[in-house]
């Protein structure tokens, strides 16, 4: 059976979602997409200049890609809702990554406002993927109000620190029926691989690729790491033991 | 509670003590830290830290790329009016300077907007002197109504206002504000600002906070470096930014590092600030506040600006005219200060691309 991730009406082979920010040139994006194998790409609506005579980031995204516009810059539910509607009206499709941040220091998301925005937009037919702190109650409420997935952070955005919230991510993966996509904080391919081994449905990352010395090569590395982690999860990881298992077991004398 | 209360917690003697006792080992330890305290920031501004500029620059570069990416946002200032009731010794718009004052009519605002927009610029910064009777909130709102049709983001750099006035301008379409304290030293401030409403140090000091309370998306502050000891004013600028960011986490706080430039007023200032000092301030601040924006104006020359891109700068102006109506009539020469980097938007974008960065024209859209 083919292993696919289904979100909205879309079946995805690749479980790596990538971003468009922080690159030295938008022209790098097609190669990043190709090398990573990704099928979903986020774009910040605030940055798309639809009237620019020299074009915009959208010109560099192949038509087969699933666009995931985000609400970067929104400080509350109302602003997120307005940005989502603008994105749809501008022809960016009906997927939306809700990002409500009113904390410019750590860029941590506002769970309460995120739930409010998700409810309204899911009701309007959007495929809503909210970015959240790995908070079980917030994730449960998002599932209730119609989110298509939840996207908890592994560490603060752009920090490249890895899966600092691992214990909480595990709980979400265990408890939430929706796809759990680890978003933000992933710094190394091994972090992405570990998230996938844990059972994450996908990983979304941008900074780790964009800030690498060779972004294309790093994109390829992440594509491989996500695929490897997924395969390991499907294969079923062997139990990890704290102690070596002795060849002369303590209970070996019990023959019957 | 105002930033002034925090300001009062640092005496000149305290600052001097830190400067005298900071060692190389302290600086190295601070560069390696993830989060800096205000005292760490102060140590990075010490004379001792000058010996560690390269280490500070490397860390600043890495933090900037990580937090902002390899992108530089471009903007252009538009001077709407040079009428001013203040008598500030260092400023070209000083009320006692004799020159033909000018204020753009709405037709001229439209023409300037067309000229600037044709260059690709989407973020505009509008400036006035302090003459609320003619260039006050109603005038600015009229201008903003026109500018909204041409630009995706409008910022103001005008006189200190009431919270309600900031809110009114935001309602009209303004998104962020810039307010330079000029100097945080109250005694010097009093000596430099001879007459006019700007003489009120505290009213100006609290203006950025009033803008935060009004809900501005972005607030940019700065001191005019060279008026007082740059280390002292640099420290208080950073401390002020940190105060605002902690108290108003939803606001995008940024700082500018303007060095004093020759003007028509040509005042005397005894504190020249060299390139090394600006770089020390720039990199120390980046280590202190890794996520704060840092615009760099055309007060700096092209060569310096090219290098500064790698050191923590996030925004740059291009195609700058500092005279009212300067975009439609480049013969205007009564500007607020002398521009050192005269590159137009195209030349600036090309230079940014050549340095391996991406020029960005749009980073917000009124919603």
Coordinates of C-alpha atoms in Angstrom, one line a residue:
Chain A
X1 CA 0.0 0.0 0.0
X2 CA 1.3 3.5 -0.9
X3 CA 2.0 5.6 2.2
X4 CA 0.3 8.9 1.6
X5 CA -0.6 11.9 3.7
X6 CA -4.1 13.1 3.0
X7 CA -5.0 16.7 3.9
X8 CA -8.1 18.3 2.6
X9 CA -8.6 16.8 -0.9
X10 CA -5.0 16.4 -1.5
X11 CA -2.8 13.2 -1.2
X12 CA 0.8 13.9 -0.7
X13 CA 3.8 11.6 -1.2
X14 CA 6.3 13.9 0.4
X15 CA 6.0 14.7 4.1
X16 CA 8.3 17.6 4.0
X17 CA 6.7 21.1 3.8
X18 CA 9.0 24.0 3.0
X19 CA 9.0 27.8 3.1
X20 CA 9.9 30.6 0.8
X21 CA 11.4 33.2 3.2
X22 CA 14.9 34.2 4.0
X23 CA 16.5 33.2 0.7
X24 CA 19.1 35.4 -1.0
X25 CA 17.0 35.2 -4.2
X26 CA 13.6 33.8 -5.0
X27 CA 15.2 32.2 -8.1
X28 CA 16.7 29.6 -5.8
X29 CA 13.2 28.2 -4.9
X30 CA 12.6 25.9 -7.9
X31 CA 15.8 24.0 -7.2
X32 CA 15.0 23.8 -3.5
X33 CA 11.6 22.3 -4.3
X34 CA 13.1 19.9 -6.8
X35 CA 15.9 18.7 -4.4
X36 CA 13.7 18.4 -1.4
X37 CA 10.9 16.6 -3.2
X38 CA 8.4 18.7 -1.3
X39 CA 4.8 19.2 -2.6
X40 CA 3.7 21.8 -0.1
X41 CA 5.2 25.3 0.2
X42 CA 4.3 28.2 2.5
X43 CA 4.3 31.8 1.4
X44 CA 3.7 34.9 3.5
X45 CA 1.0 36.9 1.9
X46 CA 2.5 40.0 3.4
X47 CA 5.5 39.6 1.1
X48 CA 3.7 38.9 -2.2
X49 CA 3.7 41.9 -4.4
X50 CA 1.1 41.2 -6.9
X51 CA 1.7 44.5 -8.7
X52 CA 5.4 44.3 -9.0
X53 CA 6.7 44.8 -12.6
X54 CA 9.6 42.5 -11.9
X55 CA 7.4 39.7 -10.7
X56 CA 7.1 38.1 -7.2
X57 CA 7.8 34.9 -5.4
X58 CA 4.8 33.1 -6.9
X59 CA 6.5 33.2 -10.3
X60 CA 9.1 30.7 -8.9
X61 CA 6.7 28.2 -7.6
X62 CA 5.8 25.4 -10.1
X63 CA 2.1 25.0 -10.7
X64 CA 1.8 21.5 -9.2
X65 CA 2.8 22.6 -5.8
X66 CA 0.2 22.9 -3.0
X67 CA 0.4 26.5 -1.8
X68 CA 0.1 27.1 1.9
X69 CA -0.2 30.9 2.4
X70 CA 0.4 31.9 5.9
X71 CA -1.0 34.8 8.0
X72 CA 2.4 36.1 9.1
X73 CA 2.0 39.5 10.7
X74 CA -1.4 38.8 12.2
X75 CA -1.6 39.8 15.8
X76 CA -5.1 38.5 16.5
X77 CA -7.8 36.3 15.0
X78 CA -9.4 39.2 13.1
X79 CA -6.2 40.1 11.3
X80 CA -5.6 36.4 10.5
X81 CA -9.1 36.0 9.1
X82 CA -8.6 39.1 6.9
X83 CA -5.3 37.9 5.6
X84 CA -6.7 34.5 4.8
X85 CA -9.6 36.0 2.8
X86 CA -7.1 38.3 1.0
X87 CA -5.0 35.2 0.1
X88 CA -8.0 33.4 -1.3
X89 CA -9.2 36.4 -3.3
X90 CA -5.7 36.8 -4.7
X91 CA -5.8 33.3 -6.1
X92 CA -3.7 31.5 -3.5
X93 CA -6.2 28.7 -3.0
X94 CA -8.1 27.6 0.1
X95 CA -5.3 26.2 2.2
X96 CA -4.2 28.5 5.0
X97 CA -1.6 28.3 7.7
X98 CA -2.9 30.3 10.7
X99 CA -0.1 32.1 12.4
X100 CA -1.2 34.5 15.1
X101 CA 1.7 36.0 16.9
X102 CA 1.6 38.9 19.3
X103 CA 5.0 38.2 20.8
X104 CA 7.8 39.6 18.7
X105 CA 10.5 38.5 21.2
X106 CA 10.1 34.7 21.0
X107 CA 7.5 34.5 18.2
X108 CA 5.3 32.2 20.2
X109 CA 1.8 31.7 18.9
X110 CA -1.4 32.8 20.6
X111 CA -3.5 29.7 21.1
X112 CA -6.8 31.4 22.0
X113 CA -6.8 33.7 18.9
X114 CA -5.7 30.8 16.7
X115 CA -8.7 28.8 17.8
X116 CA -11.0 31.7 17.0
X117 CA -9.6 32.2 13.6
X118 CA -9.6 28.5 12.8
X119 CA -13.3 28.2 13.6
X120 CA -14.3 31.0 11.4
X121 CA -12.1 30.0 8.4
X122 CA -12.9 26.3 8.6
X123 CA -16.5 27.4 8.5
X124 CA -15.9 29.3 5.3
X125 CA -14.4 26.2 3.7
X126 CA -10.7 26.8 4.2
X127 CA -8.3 23.9 4.8
X128 CA -6.9 25.3 8.0
X129 CA -3.4 24.3 9.3
X130 CA -2.8 26.2 12.6
X131 CA 0.6 26.8 14.0
X132 CA 0.6 26.2 17.8
X133 CA 2.6 25.6 20.9
X134 CA 2.3 21.8 21.6
X135 CA -0.6 22.3 24.0
X136 CA -3.0 19.3 24.1
X137 CA -6.1 21.3 25.0
X138 CA -5.5 23.8 22.3
X139 CA -5.0 21.0 19.8
X140 CA -8.2 19.3 20.9
X141 CA -10.2 22.4 20.5
X142 CA -8.7 23.0 17.1
X143 CA -9.8 19.5 16.0
X144 CA -13.2 20.3 17.3
X145 CA -13.6 23.6 15.4
X146 CA -12.5 22.0 12.1
X147 CA -8.7 22.3 11.7
X148 CA -7.3 20.0 8.9
X149 CA -4.1 19.3 10.9
X150 CA -2.2 20.8 13.8
X151 CA 1.3 22.2 13.6
X152 CA 3.0 22.3 16.9
X153 CA 6.5 23.9 17.3
X154 CA 9.6 21.9 18.1
X155 CA 11.3 25.0 19.3
X156 CA 10.8 28.8 18.7
X157 CA 10.6 29.8 15.0
X158 CA 13.9 30.2 13.3
X159 CA 15.8 29.0 16.3
X160 CA 17.2 25.8 14.7
X161 CA 17.2 24.2 18.2
X162 CA 15.6 20.9 17.3
X163 CA 12.8 19.1 19.2
X164 CA 13.0 20.8 22.5
X165 CA 9.3 20.1 23.0
X166 CA 9.6 16.4 22.3
X167 CA 7.6 15.1 25.3
X168 CA 4.7 17.4 24.5
X169 CA 4.8 16.5 20.8
X170 CA 4.6 12.8 21.7
X171 CA 1.4 13.5 23.6
X172 CA -0.1 15.3 20.7
X173 CA 0.8 12.6 18.3
X174 CA -0.7 10.0 20.6
X175 CA -3.9 11.9 21.4
X176 CA -4.9 13.9 18.3
X177 CA -6.5 12.1 15.5
X178 CA -5.5 14.9 13.0
X179 CA -2.1 14.9 11.2
X180 CA 0.4 16.4 13.6
X181 CA 3.0 18.4 11.6
X182 CA 6.0 19.6 13.4
X183 CA 6.6 23.2 12.5
X184 CA 9.4 25.5 13.6
X185 CA 12.6 24.9 15.4
X186 CA 13.9 22.0 13.3
X187 CA 17.6 22.7 12.8
X188 CA 19.1 19.5 11.4
X189 CA 17.9 16.7 9.2
X190 CA 18.4 14.4 12.2
X191 CA 15.8 16.5 14.1
X192 CA 13.3 16.1 11.2
X193 CA 14.1 12.4 11.1
X194 CA 13.4 12.0 14.8
X195 CA 10.1 13.8 14.5
X196 CA 9.0 11.4 11.8
X197 CA 10.2 8.4 13.7
X198 CA 8.0 9.6 16.6
X199 CA 5.0 9.5 14.3
X200 CA 4.7 13.1 13.2
X201 CA 2.7 13.2 9.9
X202 CA 5.1 15.7 8.3
X203 CA 7.6 18.4 9.1
X204 CA 7.5 22.1 8.0
X205 CA 10.7 24.0 8.0
X206 CA 12.3 27.0 6.3
X207 CA 15.3 28.6 8.2
X208 CA 17.3 25.4 8.4
X209 CA 17.4 25.2 4.6
X210 CA 17.4 28.9 3.8
X211 CA 20.3 29.7 6.2
X212 CA 22.5 26.8 5.1
X213 CA 25.6 27.6 3.1
X214 CA 24.3 25.4 0.3
X215 CA 20.5 25.5 0.6
X216 CA 19.9 23.1 -2.3
X217 CA 22.0 20.4 -0.8
X218 CA 20.4 21.0 2.6
X219 CA 16.9 20.7 1.0
X220 CA 17.9 17.3 -0.4
X221 CA 19.2 16.2 3.0
X222 CA 16.0 17.1 4.6
X223 CA 13.9 15.3 2.0
X224 CA 15.9 12.2 2.7
X225 CA 15.8 12.5 6.4
X226 CA 12.0 12.9 6.5
X227 CA 11.5 10.0 4.2
X228 CA 13.9 7.8 6.3
X229 CA 12.1 8.8 9.5
X230 CA 8.8 8.0 8.1
X231 CA 10.0 4.5 6.9
X232 CA 11.4 3.8 10.3
X233 CA 8.1 4.7 11.9
X234 CA 6.2 2.5 9.5
X235 CA 8.7 -0.4 10.0
X236 CA 8.2 -0.1 13.8
X237 CA 11.3 0.8 15.8
X238 CA 12.8 -1.9 17.9
X239 CA 12.6 -1.3 21.6
X240 CA 15.4 0.7 23.0
X241 CA 16.9 -0.7 26.2
X242 CA 18.5 1.2 28.9
X243 CA 20.8 -1.7 29.9
X244 CA 22.5 -4.3 27.7
X245 CA 20.5 -7.5 27.7
X246 CA 22.6 -10.1 29.5
X247 CA 23.4 -13.4 27.8
X248 CA 23.2 -15.1 31.2
X249 CA 19.8 -13.9 32.3
X250 CA 19.1 -13.6 36.0
X251 CA 16.0 -15.8 35.6
X252 CA 17.6 -18.4 33.3
X253 CA 17.5 -21.0 36.1
X254 CA 13.7 -21.0 36.0
X255 CA 13.0 -23.9 33.6
X256 CA 9.4 -24.6 34.4
Chain B
X1 CA 5.9 53.5 34.9
X2 CA 7.7 55.1 32.0
X3 CA 11.0 54.4 30.4
X4 CA 12.3 57.4 32.4
X5 CA 12.1 55.4 35.6
X6 CA 14.3 52.7 34.1
X7 CA 16.6 55.4 32.7
X8 CA 17.1 56.8 36.2
X9 CA 18.3 53.5 37.5
X10 CA 21.6 53.9 35.6
X11 CA 23.9 56.6 36.9
X12 CA 26.8 57.9 34.9
X13 CA 29.1 56.4 37.6
X14 CA 27.5 53.0 37.2
X15 CA 28.1 53.1 33.4
X16 CA 31.7 54.3 33.9
X17 CA 32.4 51.5 36.3
X18 CA 31.2 48.9 33.8
X19 CA 33.3 50.5 31.1
X20 CA 36.4 50.5 33.3
X21 CA 36.1 47.0 34.7
X22 CA 35.0 45.0 31.6
X23 CA 37.7 42.5 30.7
X24 CA 38.4 40.6 27.5
X25 CA 37.2 37.4 29.2
X26 CA 33.9 39.1 30.0
X27 CA 33.4 40.0 26.4
X28 CA 34.2 36.5 25.2
X29 CA 31.7 35.1 27.6
X30 CA 29.0 37.5 26.6
X31 CA 29.5 36.8 22.9
X32 CA 28.9 33.1 23.7
X33 CA 25.7 33.7 25.6
X34 CA 22.2 33.1 24.2
X35 CA 20.5 35.9 26.1
X36 CA 22.1 39.1 27.1
X37 CA 21.2 41.2 30.1
X38 CA 21.3 45.0 29.9
X39 CA 24.6 44.9 31.8
X40 CA 26.0 42.5 29.1
X41 CA 24.9 44.9 26.4
X42 CA 26.6 47.8 28.2
X43 CA 29.8 45.8 28.5
X44 CA 29.7 45.2 24.7
X45 CA 29.7 49.0 24.3
X46 CA 32.8 49.4 26.4
X47 CA 36.1 50.6 25.0
X48 CA 37.5 47.1 25.9
X49 CA 34.9 45.4 23.5
X50 CA 36.5 47.3 20.6
X51 CA 39.2 44.6 20.6
X52 CA 36.5 42.0 20.0
X53 CA 34.7 43.6 17.1
X54 CA 35.3 40.7 14.7
X55 CA 33.8 38.2 17.2
X56 CA 30.8 40.4 17.7
X57 CA 30.4 40.9 14.0
X58 CA 30.4 37.2 13.3
X59 CA 27.8 36.5 15.9
X60 CA 25.7 39.5 14.8
X61 CA 25.8 38.3 11.2
X62 CA 24.8 34.8 12.2
X63 CA 21.9 36.0 14.3
X64 CA 20.6 38.4 11.6
X65 CA 20.7 35.7 8.9
X66 CA 18.9 33.3 11.2
X67 CA 16.2 35.7 12.3
X68 CA 15.7 37.8 9.1
X69 CA 17.3 35.8 6.3
X70 CA 19.4 37.2 3.5
X71 CA 16.9 40.0 2.8
X72 CA 16.9 43.8 3.0
X73 CA 13.7 45.7 2.9
X74 CA 13.9 48.9 0.9
X75 CA 12.0 52.1 1.7
X76 CA 12.1 55.8 0.8
X77 CA 11.4 58.9 2.9
X78 CA 9.1 61.6 1.6
X79 CA 9.3 65.0 3.2
X80 CA 5.9 66.6 3.3
X81 CA 6.6 69.9 5.1
X82 CA 9.6 71.7 6.5
X83 CA 7.7 74.3 8.5
X84 CA 8.9 74.0 12.1
X85 CA 8.4 75.8 15.3
X86 CA 11.4 74.3 17.1
X87 CA 14.8 75.7 17.5
X88 CA 17.1 72.7 17.6
X89 CA 20.8 73.6 17.1
X90 CA 21.7 70.6 14.9
X91 CA 18.7 70.6 12.5
X92 CA 18.3 72.2 9.0
X93 CA 14.6 72.8 9.7
X94 CA 15.4 75.0 12.7
X95 CA 12.9 77.9 12.9
X96 CA 15.6 80.5 12.8
X97 CA 17.1 79.2 9.6
X98 CA 16.1 81.5 6.8
X99 CA 15.0 79.7 3.7
X100 CA 11.8 79.4 1.7
X101 CA 9.7 76.9 3.6
X102 CA 7.6 74.5 1.7
X103 CA 4.6 72.2 2.3
X104 CA 3.4 69.8 -0.4
X105 CA -0.1 70.4 -1.8
X106 CA -2.2 67.3 -2.4
X107 CA -1.4 67.5 -6.1
X108 CA 2.3 67.5 -5.3
X109 CA 1.9 64.6 -2.8
X110 CA 0.3 62.6 -5.7
X111 CA 3.1 63.5 -8.1
X112 CA 5.7 62.6 -5.6
X113 CA 3.9 59.3 -4.9
X114 CA 3.8 58.5 -8.6
X115 CA 7.5 59.2 -8.9
X116 CA 8.5 57.1 -5.9
X117 CA 6.1 54.3 -6.7
X118 CA 7.5 54.1 -10.2
X119 CA 10.9 53.1 -8.7
X120 CA 9.2 50.0 -7.2
X121 CA 9.2 51.3 -3.6
X122 CA 6.2 50.0 -1.5
X123 CA 7.2 51.2 1.9
X124 CA 7.1 54.9 2.4
X125 CA 8.2 57.0 5.4
X126 CA 6.6 60.5 5.6
X127 CA 8.2 63.3 7.4
X128 CA 7.3 66.8 8.6
X129 CA 8.8 69.4 10.9
X130 CA 6.8 70.4 14.0
X131 CA 4.1 72.8 12.9
X132 CA 0.8 71.2 13.9
X133 CA -1.3 74.3 12.9
X134 CA -0.5 73.7 9.2
X135 CA 1.1 70.2 9.0
X136 CA -0.9 68.5 11.7
X137 CA -3.0 65.4 11.9
X138 CA -5.7 66.5 9.5
X139 CA -3.1 67.4 6.8
X140 CA -1.2 64.1 7.4
X141 CA -4.5 62.2 7.0
X142 CA -5.2 63.8 3.7
X143 CA -1.7 62.9 2.5
X144 CA -2.1 59.3 3.8
X145 CA -5.4 58.9 1.9
X146 CA -3.5 59.6 -1.4
X147 CA -0.4 57.6 -0.4
X148 CA -2.4 54.5 0.4
X149 CA -3.2 54.2 -3.3
X150 CA 0.5 53.9 -4.2
X151 CA 2.2 52.1 -1.2
X152 CA 1.6 49.0 0.8
X153 CA 3.0 50.4 4.0
X154 CA 3.1 54.0 5.4
X155 CA 5.2 55.1 8.3
X156 CA 5.5 58.5 9.9
X157 CA 8.5 60.4 11.3
X158 CA 6.8 63.5 12.7
X159 CA 6.6 65.4 16.0
X160 CA 5.6 63.8 19.3
X161 CA 1.9 63.2 19.6
X162 CA -0.9 62.1 21.9
X163 CA -2.0 58.5 21.9
X164 CA -5.3 59.5 20.4
X165 CA -3.6 61.2 17.5
X166 CA -1.5 58.2 16.8
X167 CA -4.7 56.1 16.8
X168 CA -6.3 58.5 14.4
X169 CA -3.4 58.3 12.0
X170 CA -3.4 54.5 12.2
X171 CA -7.1 54.5 11.4
X172 CA -6.2 56.5 8.3
X173 CA -3.7 53.9 7.2
X174 CA -0.4 54.6 9.0
X175 CA 1.3 51.5 10.2
X176 CA 4.4 52.4 12.0
X177 CA 6.3 55.4 13.5
X178 CA 9.8 56.6 14.0
X179 CA 10.8 58.9 16.9
X180 CA 14.4 59.9 17.7
X181 CA 15.0 61.0 21.2
X182 CA 18.2 62.7 19.8
X183 CA 19.9 62.4 23.1
X184 CA 18.9 60.6 26.3
X185 CA 21.0 63.0 28.3
X186 CA 18.4 65.5 29.7
X187 CA 20.8 68.3 30.4
X188 CA 22.3 68.2 27.0
X189 CA 18.8 67.8 25.5
X190 CA 17.8 71.0 27.2
X191 CA 20.9 72.8 25.8
X192 CA 20.4 71.6 22.2
X193 CA 16.6 72.3 22.0
X194 CA 16.5 76.0 22.6
X195 CA 12.8 76.7 21.9
X196 CA 9.6 75.1 20.8
X197 CA 7.4 72.2 21.9
X198 CA 10.3 69.7 21.4
X199 CA 12.0 71.2 24.4
X200 CA 9.9 68.9 26.6
X201 CA 12.3 65.9 27.1
X202 CA 9.8 63.7 28.9
X203 CA 7.0 64.3 26.4
X204 CA 9.2 63.1 23.6
X205 CA 10.7 60.3 25.6
X206 CA 7.3 58.8 26.2
X207 CA 6.0 59.3 22.6
X208 CA 7.1 55.8 21.3
X209 CA 5.3 54.3 24.3
X210 CA 2.1 56.3 23.4
X211 CA 2.4 54.9 19.9
X212 CA 2.7 51.4 21.2
X213 CA -0.4 51.9 23.4
X214 CA -2.3 53.2 20.3
X215 CA -1.5 49.9 18.6
X216 CA 1.1 50.9 16.0
X217 CA 2.5 47.8 14.3
X218 CA 6.1 49.1 14.3
X219 CA 7.9 51.6 16.4
X220 CA 11.5 52.7 15.6
X221 CA 13.6 54.7 18.0
X222 CA 17.1 56.2 18.0
X223 CA 19.5 58.8 19.2
X224 CA 21.3 61.2 17.0
X225 CA 24.8 59.8 17.5
X226 CA 27.4 62.5 18.0
X227 CA 25.4 64.8 20.2
X228 CA 26.5 63.1 23.4
X229 CA 28.9 60.2 24.0
X230 CA 27.7 57.5 21.6
X231 CA 28.3 54.7 24.1
X232 CA 25.9 56.3 26.6
X233 CA 23.2 57.2 24.0
X234 CA 23.7 53.8 22.3
X235 CA 23.1 52.0 25.6
X236 CA 20.0 54.0 26.4
X237 CA 18.6 53.5 22.9
X238 CA 19.0 49.7 23.3
X239 CA 17.6 49.8 26.8
X240 CA 14.6 51.8 25.6
X241 CA 14.0 49.3 22.8
X242 CA 14.1 46.5 25.3
X243 CA 11.7 48.2 27.6
X244 CA 9.2 48.7 24.8
X245 CA 9.6 45.2 23.5
X246 CA 9.0 43.6 26.9
X247 CA 6.0 45.8 27.7
X248 CA 4.4 45.7 24.2
X249 CA 5.4 42.3 22.7
X250 CA 3.1 42.7 19.8
X251 CA 4.9 45.7 18.5
X252 CA 7.8 45.3 16.0
X253 CA 10.4 47.4 17.8
X254 CA 13.5 48.6 15.9
X255 CA 16.3 51.1 16.3
X256 CA 18.2 53.4 14.0
X257 CA 21.7 54.5 14.4
X258 CA 21.8 57.9 12.8
X259 CA 25.2 59.7 12.9
X260 CA 25.0 63.5 12.8
X261 CA 25.5 65.0 9.4
X262 CA 26.2 68.5 8.2
X263 CA 23.1 70.6 7.8
X264 CA 22.2 74.1 7.0
X265 CA 22.3 74.8 10.7
X266 CA 25.8 73.3 11.0
X267 CA 25.9 73.2 14.7
X268 CA 29.0 72.2 16.6
X269 CA 29.1 68.8 18.2
X270 CA 32.2 67.7 19.9
X271 CA 31.6 63.9 19.7
X272 CA 32.5 62.5 16.3
X273 CA 31.5 58.9 15.8
X274 CA 33.7 56.9 13.6
X275 CA 32.8 53.8 11.6
X276 CA 34.3 51.4 14.1
X277 CA 32.0 52.9 16.8
X278 CA 28.9 52.5 14.7
X279 CA 29.8 48.9 14.0
X280 CA 30.4 48.3 17.7
X281 CA 26.9 49.7 18.5
X282 CA 25.2 47.9 15.6
X283 CA 26.7 44.5 16.5
X284 CA 26.3 44.9 20.3
X285 CA 22.6 45.7 19.8
X286 CA 22.1 42.7 17.5
X287 CA 23.5 40.4 20.2
X288 CA 21.3 42.1 22.8
X289 CA 18.0 42.0 20.7
X290 CA 18.4 39.4 18.0
X291 CA 14.9 39.9 16.6
X292 CA 14.7 43.7 16.5
X293 CA 14.8 45.5 13.2
X294 CA 17.7 47.9 12.3
X295 CA 17.2 50.3 9.4
X296 CA 20.2 52.2 8.0
X297 CA 19.7 55.5 6.3
X298 CA 21.6 57.3 3.5
X299 CA 23.3 59.4 6.1
X300 CA 25.9 56.7 5.7
X301 CA 27.9 56.4 2.5
X302 CA 27.6 53.6 -0.1
X303 CA 30.7 51.7 1.0
X304 CA 29.8 51.6 4.6
X305 CA 26.2 50.6 3.9
X306 CA 27.4 47.8 1.7
X307 CA 29.4 46.4 4.5
X308 CA 26.7 47.0 7.1
X309 CA 24.3 44.7 5.3
X310 CA 26.3 41.8 6.8
X311 CA 26.3 43.2 10.3
X312 CA 22.7 43.3 11.4
X313 CA 20.9 45.8 9.2
X314 CA 17.4 44.7 8.1
X315 CA 16.1 47.8 6.2
X316 CA 17.6 50.4 4.0
X317 CA 16.5 53.6 2.3
X318 CA 17.2 54.2 -1.4
X319 CA 16.5 57.0 -3.9
X320 CA 16.5 59.5 -1.0
X321 CA 15.7 63.2 -1.2
X322 CA 15.6 65.0 2.1
X323 CA 14.0 68.2 0.8
X324 CA 10.3 68.8 0.6
X325 CA 9.3 68.0 -3.0
X326 CA 12.7 66.6 -3.7
X327 CA 11.4 63.6 -5.7
X328 CA 9.7 65.7 -8.3
X329 CA 12.2 68.5 -8.3
X330 CA 15.7 67.2 -7.6
X331 CA 17.0 70.8 -7.7
X332 CA 15.6 71.3 -4.2
X333 CA 18.6 71.7 -1.9
X334 CA 17.2 72.8 1.4
X335 CA 17.2 69.2 2.8
X336 CA 17.1 68.2 6.4
X337 CA 20.5 66.7 6.2
X338 CA 23.1 65.9 3.5
X339 CA 22.7 62.5 1.8
X340 CA 25.9 60.4 1.6
X341 CA 24.6 57.5 -0.4
X342 CA 22.9 58.9 -3.5
X343 CA 22.1 55.5 -5.2
X344 CA 18.7 55.2 -6.7
X345 CA 16.4 52.3 -6.0
X346 CA 17.6 50.3 -9.0
X347 CA 21.3 50.8 -8.1
X348 CA 20.6 50.0 -4.5
X349 CA 18.7 46.7 -5.4
X350 CA 21.5 45.7 -7.7
X351 CA 24.1 46.3 -5.0
X352 CA 22.1 44.2 -2.5
X353 CA 21.8 41.4 -5.0
X354 CA 25.5 41.5 -5.7
X355 CA 26.2 41.1 -2.0
X356 CA 24.2 37.8 -2.0
X357 CA 21.1 39.3 -0.4
X358 CA 17.5 39.8 -1.8
X359 CA 16.0 43.3 -1.9
X360 CA 12.4 43.2 -0.6
X361 CA 9.9 45.9 -1.6
X362 CA 6.9 44.7 0.2
X363 CA 6.7 43.3 3.7
X364 CA 3.2 44.3 4.7
X365 CA -0.1 45.2 3.2
X366 CA -2.9 47.2 4.9
X367 CA -5.6 44.6 5.9

